[in-house]
mmCIF file of C-alpha atoms in Angstrom:
data_model
loop_
_atom_site.group_PDB
_atom_site.id
_atom_site.type_symbol
_atom_site.label_atom_id
_atom_site.label_comp_id
_atom_site.label_asym_id
_atom_site.label_seq_id
_atom_site.Cartn_x
_atom_site.Cartn_y
_atom_site.Cartn_z
ATOM 1 C CA ALA A 1 0.000 0.000 0.000
ATOM 2 C CA GLN A 2 1.112 3.516 -0.694
ATOM 3 C CA SER A 3 2.242 5.667 2.173
ATOM 4 C CA VAL A 4 3.518 9.192 2.677
ATOM 5 C CA SER A 5 6.025 10.272 5.272
ATOM 6 C CA GLN A 6 6.763 13.804 6.406
ATOM 7 C CA HIS A 7 9.911 13.990 8.469
ATOM 8 C CA ASN A 8 9.446 17.310 10.181
ATOM 9 C CA HIS A 9 6.544 17.453 12.600
ATOM 10 C CA HIS A 10 7.100 20.932 13.947
ATOM 11 C CA VAL A 11 9.275 23.589 12.369
ATOM 12 C CA ILE A 12 9.958 27.006 13.829
ATOM 13 C CA LEU A 13 11.541 29.679 11.647
ATOM 14 C CA SER A 14 12.101 33.393 11.750
ATOM 15 C CA GLU A 15 10.683 35.581 9.018
ATOM 16 C CA ALA A 16 12.821 35.680 5.864
ATOM 17 C CA ALA A 17 14.353 32.284 6.609
ATOM 18 C CA SER A 18 14.254 29.649 3.900
ATOM 19 C CA LEU A 19 11.956 26.687 4.237
ATOM 20 C CA GLU A 20 12.214 23.096 3.135
ATOM 21 C CA LEU A 21 9.721 20.498 4.300
ATOM 22 C CA GLY A 22 10.446 16.890 3.512
ATOM 23 C CA CYS A 23 8.010 14.445 1.975
ATOM 24 C CA ASN A 24 8.678 10.871 0.877
ATOM 25 C CA TYR A 25 6.234 8.470 -0.693
ATOM 26 C CA SER A 26 6.398 4.732 -1.008
ATOM 27 C CA TYR A 27 5.021 3.964 -4.464
ATOM 28 C CA GLY A 28 7.432 3.364 -7.327
ATOM 29 C CA GLY A 29 5.129 3.786 -10.298
ATOM 30 C CA THR A 30 3.430 6.848 -11.735
ATOM 31 C CA VAL A 31 2.533 9.213 -8.940
ATOM 32 C CA ASN A 32 0.378 12.267 -8.544
ATOM 33 C CA LEU A 33 1.610 14.349 -5.624
ATOM 34 C CA PHE A 34 0.143 17.271 -3.729
ATOM 35 C CA TRP A 35 0.932 19.737 -1.023
ATOM 36 C CA TYR A 36 -2.014 21.117 0.930
ATOM 37 C CA VAL A 37 -1.937 23.855 3.561
ATOM 38 C CA GLN A 38 -4.285 24.508 6.436
ATOM 39 C CA TYR A 39 -4.071 27.996 7.915
ATOM 40 C CA PRO A 40 -5.363 28.418 11.473
ATOM 41 C CA GLY A 41 -9.129 28.177 11.503
ATOM 42 C CA GLN A 42 -9.376 27.521 7.784
ATOM 43 C CA HIS A 43 -9.879 24.508 5.583
ATOM 44 C CA LEU A 44 -7.315 22.527 3.642
ATOM 45 C CA GLN A 45 -6.365 24.228 0.417
ATOM 46 C CA LEU A 46 -4.109 23.181 -2.422
ATOM 47 C CA LEU A 47 -0.644 24.746 -2.593
ATOM 48 C CA LEU A 48 0.622 22.857 -5.619
ATOM 49 C CA LYS A 49 0.519 19.528 -7.391
ATOM 50 C CA TYR A 50 2.681 17.365 -9.609
ATOM 51 C CA PHE A 51 1.317 14.995 -12.225
ATOM 52 C CA SER A 52 3.992 14.864 -14.899
ATOM 53 C CA GLY A 53 6.439 17.022 -16.836
ATOM 54 C CA ASP A 54 8.752 19.548 -15.219
ATOM 55 C CA PRO A 55 9.695 18.091 -11.820
ATOM 56 C CA LEU A 56 9.961 21.573 -10.344
ATOM 57 C CA VAL A 57 6.427 22.696 -9.619
ATOM 58 C CA LYS A 58 5.467 26.209 -8.658
ATOM 59 C CA GLY A 59 2.444 26.868 -6.503
ATOM 60 C CA ILE A 60 0.667 29.711 -4.845
ATOM 61 C CA LYS A 61 2.221 32.204 -2.410
ATOM 62 C CA GLY A 62 5.779 31.619 -3.629
ATOM 63 C CA PHE A 63 5.921 27.922 -2.761
ATOM 64 C CA GLU A 64 7.543 25.341 -4.984
ATOM 65 C CA ALA A 65 8.245 21.630 -4.776
ATOM 66 C CA GLU A 66 10.651 19.341 -6.541
ATOM 67 C CA PHE A 67 9.764 15.804 -7.554
ATOM 68 C CA ILE A 68 12.838 13.571 -7.378
ATOM 69 C CA LYS A 69 11.827 10.136 -8.595
ATOM 70 C CA SER A 70 15.083 8.426 -7.581
ATOM 71 C CA LYS A 71 14.615 9.588 -4.004
ATOM 72 C CA PHE A 72 10.822 9.089 -3.873
ATOM 73 C CA SER A 73 10.676 12.657 -2.605
ATOM 74 C CA PHE A 74 8.526 15.731 -3.142
ATOM 75 C CA ASN A 75 9.950 18.377 -0.840
ATOM 76 C CA LEU A 76 8.269 21.731 -0.403
ATOM 77 C CA ARG A 77 10.361 24.883 -0.465
ATOM 78 C CA LYS A 78 10.027 28.608 -0.067
ATOM 79 C CA PRO A 79 13.040 30.921 -0.203
ATOM 80 C CA SER A 80 11.779 33.440 2.345
ATOM 81 C CA VAL A 81 8.911 32.701 4.725
ATOM 82 C CA GLN A 82 6.516 35.230 6.178
ATOM 83 C CA TRP A 83 4.600 35.250 9.435
ATOM 84 C CA SER A 84 1.451 34.568 7.406
ATOM 85 C CA ASP A 85 2.900 31.200 6.330
ATOM 86 C CA THR A 86 2.261 29.875 9.830
ATOM 87 C CA ALA A 87 0.083 26.840 9.142
ATOM 88 C CA GLU A 88 -0.006 23.090 8.918
ATOM 89 C CA TYR A 89 1.340 21.574 5.710
ATOM 90 C CA PHE A 90 0.300 18.209 4.341
ATOM 91 C CA CYS A 91 1.899 16.161 1.603
ATOM 92 C CA ALA A 92 -0.394 13.702 -0.165
ATOM 93 C CA VAL A 93 -0.327 11.141 -2.948
ATOM 94 C CA LEU A 94 -3.213 10.074 -5.159
ATOM 95 C CA SER A 95 -3.849 6.379 -4.767
ATOM 96 C CA GLY A 96 -5.673 4.017 -7.091
ATOM 97 C CA ASN A 97 -8.429 4.931 -9.524
ATOM 98 C CA THR A 98 -10.985 6.584 -7.290
ATOM 99 C CA GLY A 99 -9.305 9.821 -6.283
ATOM 100 C CA LYS A 100 -8.312 8.651 -2.830
ATOM 101 C CA LEU A 101 -5.654 10.876 -1.269
ATOM 102 C CA ILE A 102 -3.175 9.418 1.186
ATOM 103 C CA PHE A 103 -1.782 12.062 3.487
ATOM 104 C CA GLY A 104 1.404 12.402 5.452
ATOM 105 C CA GLN A 105 1.328 13.229 9.147
ATOM 106 C CA GLY A 106 1.520 16.944 8.512
ATOM 107 C CA THR A 107 4.115 19.526 9.508
ATOM 108 C CA THR A 108 3.260 22.453 11.709
ATOM 109 C CA LEU A 109 5.183 25.530 10.635
ATOM 110 C CA GLN A 110 5.480 28.408 13.042
ATOM 111 C CA VAL A 111 7.038 31.592 11.688
ATOM 112 C CA LYS A 112 8.173 34.092 14.270
ATOM 113 C CA PRO A 113 7.871 37.775 13.300
ATOM 114 C CA GLU B 1 -14.990 31.474 -5.519
ATOM 115 C CA PRO B 2 -17.158 28.386 -4.955
ATOM 116 C CA GLU B 3 -16.560 26.575 -1.693
ATOM 117 C CA VAL B 4 -17.422 23.283 -0.073
ATOM 118 C CA THR B 5 -19.512 23.875 3.027
ATOM 119 C CA GLN B 6 -20.152 21.579 5.970
ATOM 120 C CA THR B 7 -22.657 21.598 8.803
ATOM 121 C CA PRO B 8 -22.568 21.542 11.707
ATOM 122 C CA SER B 9 -19.148 22.869 12.566
ATOM 123 C CA HIS B 10 -19.214 20.988 15.876
ATOM 124 C CA GLN B 11 -21.391 18.060 16.896
ATOM 125 C CA VAL B 12 -21.462 16.551 20.360
ATOM 126 C CA THR B 13 -23.239 13.245 20.795
ATOM 127 C CA GLN B 14 -23.585 10.386 23.217
ATOM 128 C CA MET B 15 -22.030 7.034 22.449
ATOM 129 C CA GLY B 16 -24.460 4.825 20.558
ATOM 130 C CA GLN B 17 -26.359 7.697 18.982
ATOM 131 C CA GLU B 18 -26.684 8.262 15.262
ATOM 132 C CA VAL B 19 -25.164 11.343 13.685
ATOM 133 C CA ILE B 20 -25.465 12.802 10.218
ATOM 134 C CA LEU B 21 -22.776 15.112 8.947
ATOM 135 C CA ARG B 22 -23.741 17.282 6.031
ATOM 136 C CA CYS B 23 -21.760 18.664 3.147
ATOM 137 C CA VAL B 24 -22.619 20.800 0.163
ATOM 138 C CA PRO B 25 -19.989 20.155 -2.525
ATOM 139 C CA ILE B 26 -19.155 22.596 -5.278
ATOM 140 C CA SER B 27 -22.096 22.536 -7.652
ATOM 141 C CA ASN B 28 -20.619 21.149 -10.874
ATOM 142 C CA HIS B 29 -18.336 18.627 -9.209
ATOM 143 C CA LEU B 30 -18.778 14.929 -9.818
ATOM 144 C CA TYR B 31 -16.502 13.242 -7.278
ATOM 145 C CA PHE B 32 -17.120 13.387 -3.542
ATOM 146 C CA TYR B 33 -15.079 12.259 -0.585
ATOM 147 C CA TRP B 34 -15.060 12.012 3.177
ATOM 148 C CA TYR B 35 -11.881 12.070 5.217
ATOM 149 C CA ARG B 36 -11.319 12.239 8.923
ATOM 150 C CA GLN B 37 -8.563 13.341 11.240
ATOM 151 C CA ILE B 38 -8.364 12.078 14.785
ATOM 152 C CA LEU B 39 -6.597 14.612 16.997
ATOM 153 C CA GLY B 40 -2.843 14.354 16.537
ATOM 154 C CA GLN B 41 -3.078 11.833 13.700
ATOM 155 C CA LYS B 42 -3.039 11.826 9.921
ATOM 156 C CA VAL B 43 -5.899 12.843 7.691
ATOM 157 C CA GLU B 44 -7.396 9.471 6.681
ATOM 158 C CA PHE B 45 -9.496 8.602 3.671
ATOM 159 C CA LEU B 46 -12.933 7.182 4.452
ATOM 160 C CA VAL B 47 -14.868 6.924 1.207
ATOM 161 C CA SER B 48 -15.125 8.160 -2.356
ATOM 162 C CA PHE B 49 -18.420 8.532 -4.194
ATOM 163 C CA TYR B 50 -19.108 8.943 -7.881
ATOM 164 C CA ASN B 51 -22.148 8.493 -10.085
ATOM 165 C CA ASN B 52 -24.366 7.901 -7.053
ATOM 166 C CA GLU B 53 -22.388 5.026 -5.690
ATOM 167 C CA ILE B 54 -19.388 4.333 -3.520
ATOM 168 C CA SER B 55 -16.280 3.873 -5.634
ATOM 169 C CA GLU B 56 -13.924 3.026 -2.800
ATOM 170 C CA LYS B 57 -14.073 2.783 0.959
ATOM 171 C CA SER B 58 -11.403 2.289 3.574
ATOM 172 C CA GLU B 59 -11.242 -0.316 6.327
ATOM 173 C CA ILE B 60 -12.505 2.346 8.715
ATOM 174 C CA PHE B 61 -15.725 2.677 6.714
ATOM 175 C CA ASP B 62 -17.514 -0.308 8.205
ATOM 176 C CA ASP B 63 -21.231 -1.086 8.378
ATOM 177 C CA GLN B 64 -21.775 1.721 10.860
ATOM 178 C CA PHE B 65 -20.989 4.272 8.167
ATOM 179 C CA SER B 66 -23.029 5.211 5.135
ATOM 180 C CA VAL B 67 -23.047 8.027 2.607
ATOM 181 C CA GLU B 68 -25.814 9.495 0.553
ATOM 182 C CA ARG B 69 -26.418 12.187 -1.984
ATOM 183 C CA PRO B 70 -30.121 12.612 -1.359
ATOM 184 C CA ASP B 71 -31.008 15.585 -3.507
ATOM 185 C CA GLY B 72 -28.244 16.354 -5.978
ATOM 186 C CA SER B 73 -26.676 19.037 -3.812
ATOM 187 C CA ASN B 74 -26.057 17.590 -0.353
ATOM 188 C CA PHE B 75 -23.636 14.804 0.446
ATOM 189 C CA THR B 76 -24.072 13.229 3.849
ATOM 190 C CA LEU B 77 -22.108 10.912 6.084
ATOM 191 C CA LYS B 78 -24.116 8.923 8.610
ATOM 192 C CA ILE B 79 -22.681 7.074 11.557
ATOM 193 C CA ARG B 80 -25.376 4.773 12.908
ATOM 194 C CA SER B 81 -24.088 4.036 16.373
ATOM 195 C CA THR B 82 -21.225 6.267 17.378
ATOM 196 C CA LYS B 83 -18.262 5.043 19.391
ATOM 197 C CA LEU B 84 -15.802 7.020 21.440
ATOM 198 C CA GLU B 85 -13.145 6.393 18.807
ATOM 199 C CA ASP B 86 -15.272 8.107 16.158
ATOM 200 C CA SER B 87 -14.388 11.437 17.766
ATOM 201 C CA ALA B 88 -12.493 13.301 15.055
ATOM 202 C CA MET B 89 -12.641 16.125 12.551
ATOM 203 C CA TYR B 90 -14.529 14.995 9.463
ATOM 204 C CA PHE B 91 -13.722 16.662 6.154
ATOM 205 C CA CYS B 92 -15.791 16.550 3.012
ATOM 206 C CA ALA B 93 -14.130 17.168 -0.335
ATOM 207 C CA SER B 94 -15.247 17.358 -3.939
ATOM 208 C CA SER B 95 -13.523 17.434 -7.287
ATOM 209 C CA GLY B 96 -14.558 18.167 -10.857
ATOM 210 C CA GLY B 97 -14.727 15.976 -13.923
ATOM 211 C CA THR B 98 -11.945 13.455 -13.316
ATOM 212 C CA ARG B 99 -10.473 11.625 -10.339
ATOM 213 C CA THR B 100 -7.240 13.562 -10.674
ATOM 214 C CA ASP B 101 -8.853 16.988 -10.506
ATOM 215 C CA THR B 102 -7.974 19.042 -7.457
ATOM 216 C CA GLN B 103 -9.997 18.143 -4.401
ATOM 217 C CA TYR B 104 -11.552 21.099 -2.607
ATOM 218 C CA PHE B 105 -12.074 20.589 1.085
ATOM 219 C CA GLY B 106 -14.735 21.876 3.398
ATOM 220 C CA PRO B 107 -13.946 23.409 6.783
ATOM 221 C CA GLY B 108 -14.718 20.201 8.630
ATOM 222 C CA THR B 109 -17.113 19.040 11.325
ATOM 223 C CA ARG B 110 -15.645 18.317 14.721
ATOM 224 C CA LEU B 111 -17.451 15.291 16.118
ATOM 225 C CA THR B 112 -17.159 14.641 19.840
ATOM 226 C CA VAL B 113 -18.558 11.385 21.166
ATOM 227 C CA LEU B 114 -19.078 11.259 24.919
#
């Protein structure tokens, strides 16, 4: 069965610091990968997704992620975080033929002003 | 921008009682999902629904759970006899014309079983 692992459970950064959140998935075939964000008090929303093509994917709010097939990784990056990026971040993989998403444990990012 | 909505935002119930969680997906979407997140744990898939039938369900989705799209706009999750371990945040999601379309999530219903 597919699984997703996020290594960092809680990350604390100062504003303007660079961010990289790790995500590894278990499946070796064709993968569709996602990063979702949940701001405090809000619902999950899509940051970016990878289906095929350019392995460097750009999303909203200056986020990007790189798909590295050989490492089974899809790490999320942002060069300079802001206080408003404080949120929980979830990596997910699409599983099977019914649209099922399998999520990682989530990473709580706290950005100090 | 269209949104998925869920009601109620918080439901408290006694163990053994039936609960119905309601969702209004985005109007032209065709695929519907329920997920749940127990406090401190991962978001877990429960069920996917397409063309008025369940397309996939997880091991969690046992006989106590059912889903329905009663009127073409609402999408409900029923738990017939709640257990303490059903306490969680329940998220509804919908997506457009294909299974790979982006899933849009509702704000969730926090279910507390006493």
